[in-house]
Short mmCIF file of C-alpha atoms in Angstrom, two decimals:
data_model
loop_
_atom_site.label_atom_id
_atom_site.label_comp_id
_atom_site.label_asym_id
_atom_site.label_seq_id
_atom_site.Cartn_x
_atom_site.Cartn_y
_atom_site.Cartn_z
CA MET A 1 76.64 58.01 -18.89
CA LYS A 2 74.41 55.13 -17.73
CA ALA A 3 76.49 54.63 -14.59
CA ALA A 4 76.18 58.34 -13.67
CA MET A 5 72.40 58.30 -14.17
CA LYS A 6 72.13 55.14 -12.07
CA LYS A 7 74.07 56.80 -9.22
CA VAL A 8 71.92 59.95 -9.41
CA SER A 9 68.74 57.86 -9.39
CA MET A 10 69.91 55.86 -6.37
CA LEU A 11 70.93 59.03 -4.54
CA ALA A 12 67.56 60.66 -5.27
CA GLY A 13 65.75 57.53 -4.02
CA MET A 14 67.79 57.45 -0.82
CA VAL A 15 67.19 61.16 -0.14
CA SER A 16 63.42 60.81 -0.67
CA CYS A 17 63.29 57.74 1.62
CA CYS A 18 65.20 59.60 4.33
CA ALA A 19 62.88 62.60 4.03
CA MET A 20 59.76 60.42 4.35
CA LEU A 21 61.21 58.39 7.21
CA SER A 22 62.31 61.44 9.19
CA GLY A 23 58.76 62.80 9.04
CA CYS A 24 57.40 59.51 10.37
CA LEU A 25 59.98 59.31 13.14
CA THR A 26 59.32 62.83 14.39
CA HIS A 27 55.61 62.00 14.47
CA TRP A 28 56.42 59.16 16.90
CA PHE A 29 58.15 61.50 19.34
CA GLU A 30 56.13 64.70 19.02
CA ASP A 31 52.48 64.63 18.03
CA SER A 32 50.94 67.97 17.29
CA THR A 33 47.42 66.56 17.12
CA THR A 34 45.25 64.44 19.37
CA ARG A 35 42.98 61.70 18.09
CA LEU A 36 40.05 60.95 20.37
CA GLN A 37 37.53 58.14 20.51
CA VAL A 38 34.84 58.15 23.21
CA GLU A 39 33.02 55.20 24.73
CA ASN A 40 29.79 56.09 26.52
CA ARG A 41 29.26 53.89 29.60
CA SER A 42 26.96 56.43 31.25
CA SER A 43 23.18 56.32 31.44
CA GLN A 44 22.93 59.53 29.38
CA THR A 45 23.19 60.14 25.63
CA ILE A 46 26.18 62.34 24.73
CA VAL A 47 25.47 64.89 22.00
CA ALA A 48 28.74 66.89 21.98
CA ILE A 49 32.17 67.26 23.53
CA ASP A 50 33.67 70.75 23.46
CA ILE A 51 37.12 72.05 24.37
CA LEU A 52 37.92 75.44 25.92
CA ALA A 53 41.47 76.71 25.91
CA ASP A 54 42.79 77.91 29.28
CA ASP A 55 43.03 81.41 27.82
CA GLY A 56 39.22 81.40 27.67
CA ALA A 57 38.98 82.08 23.94
CA GLY A 58 35.72 80.08 23.73
CA TYR A 59 34.56 76.55 23.28
CA LYS A 60 35.29 74.67 20.10
CA VAL A 61 33.20 71.64 19.24
CA TRP A 62 35.42 68.58 19.00
CA ILE A 63 32.85 65.80 18.75
CA GLN A 64 29.32 66.54 17.63
CA ASP A 65 27.83 63.08 17.41
CA THR A 66 25.08 61.30 19.25
CA ILE A 67 26.80 58.65 21.37
CA ARG A 68 24.18 56.51 23.06
CA THR A 69 24.78 54.37 26.14
CA GLY A 70 27.12 51.50 25.28
CA GLU A 71 28.27 53.05 21.97
CA LYS A 72 31.63 54.33 20.78
CA SER A 73 32.23 57.40 18.66
CA ARG A 74 34.30 57.63 15.53
CA VAL A 75 37.88 58.81 15.95
CA TYR A 76 38.19 62.59 15.75
CA GLU A 77 41.47 64.44 15.26
CA GLU A 78 42.19 68.04 16.24
CA ASP A 79 45.20 70.25 16.94
CA PHE A 80 44.72 70.00 20.71
CA VAL A 81 47.91 69.55 22.70
CA GLY A 82 48.21 71.10 26.15
CA THR A 83 45.87 71.85 29.06
CA PHE A 84 42.22 72.54 28.35
CA ARG A 85 38.78 72.65 29.89
CA MET A 86 36.24 70.22 28.53
CA ARG A 87 32.46 70.32 28.35
CA ILE A 88 30.37 67.21 27.75
CA ARG A 89 26.83 67.95 26.62
CA THR A 90 24.15 65.31 26.99
CA THR A 91 20.44 65.26 26.27
CA GLU A 92 19.87 65.93 29.99
CA ALA A 93 22.60 68.32 31.14
CA GLU A 94 25.99 69.93 30.58
CA TYR A 95 29.11 68.86 32.50
CA LYS A 96 32.33 70.90 32.73
CA PHE A 97 35.77 69.56 33.59
CA LYS A 98 38.98 71.48 34.33
CA HIS A 99 42.59 70.55 33.58
CA LEU A 100 42.18 68.13 30.70
CA GLU A 101 45.76 67.20 29.74
CA LEU A 102 46.30 66.25 26.09
CA ASP A 103 49.81 65.26 25.02
CA GLY A 104 48.99 64.39 21.42
CA GLY A 105 48.61 60.98 19.88
CA SER A 106 45.66 58.65 20.26
CA GLU A 107 43.37 58.81 23.28
CA TYR A 108 40.48 56.52 24.24
CA MET A 109 38.10 58.17 26.69
CA VAL A 110 35.50 56.28 28.71
CA VAL A 111 32.62 58.38 30.07
CA SER A 112 30.60 56.93 32.95
CA ASP A 113 28.15 57.93 35.66
CA SER A 114 29.44 59.33 38.95
CA THR A 115 28.03 60.91 42.07
CA LYS A 116 28.61 64.34 40.49
CA GLY A 117 26.91 63.44 37.20
CA LEU A 118 29.55 62.21 34.77
CA SER A 119 33.20 61.31 34.98
CA TYR A 120 35.79 60.35 32.40
CA ARG A 121 39.00 58.42 32.31
CA PHE A 122 41.51 57.61 29.61
CA ARG A 123 42.20 54.00 28.87
#
């Protein structure tokens, strides 16, 4: 009886380990969320970053923090994977960007000044 219980316990442990590991492995290959951290290298204070789906359903606030020049935001996670439009709001103006590609996973965005106002790049 003890031998049978030991085998069942080992089998249950192996099955639970495989179930947990398979979830972790699929997360490596296919992220359904995007984690974003923003570094502000511009001369303006960022107050929000919003995302608009290409279907035009409306903007959704992704980051609503005050990010002063030289600061970094916290990491924010949302279910954004695909192509979007982005709006960066500052204390001075609003800047819109088309064709923001998000593939899921962790992204580090650097916002800086440009001839058109603001620009961004992923690092």
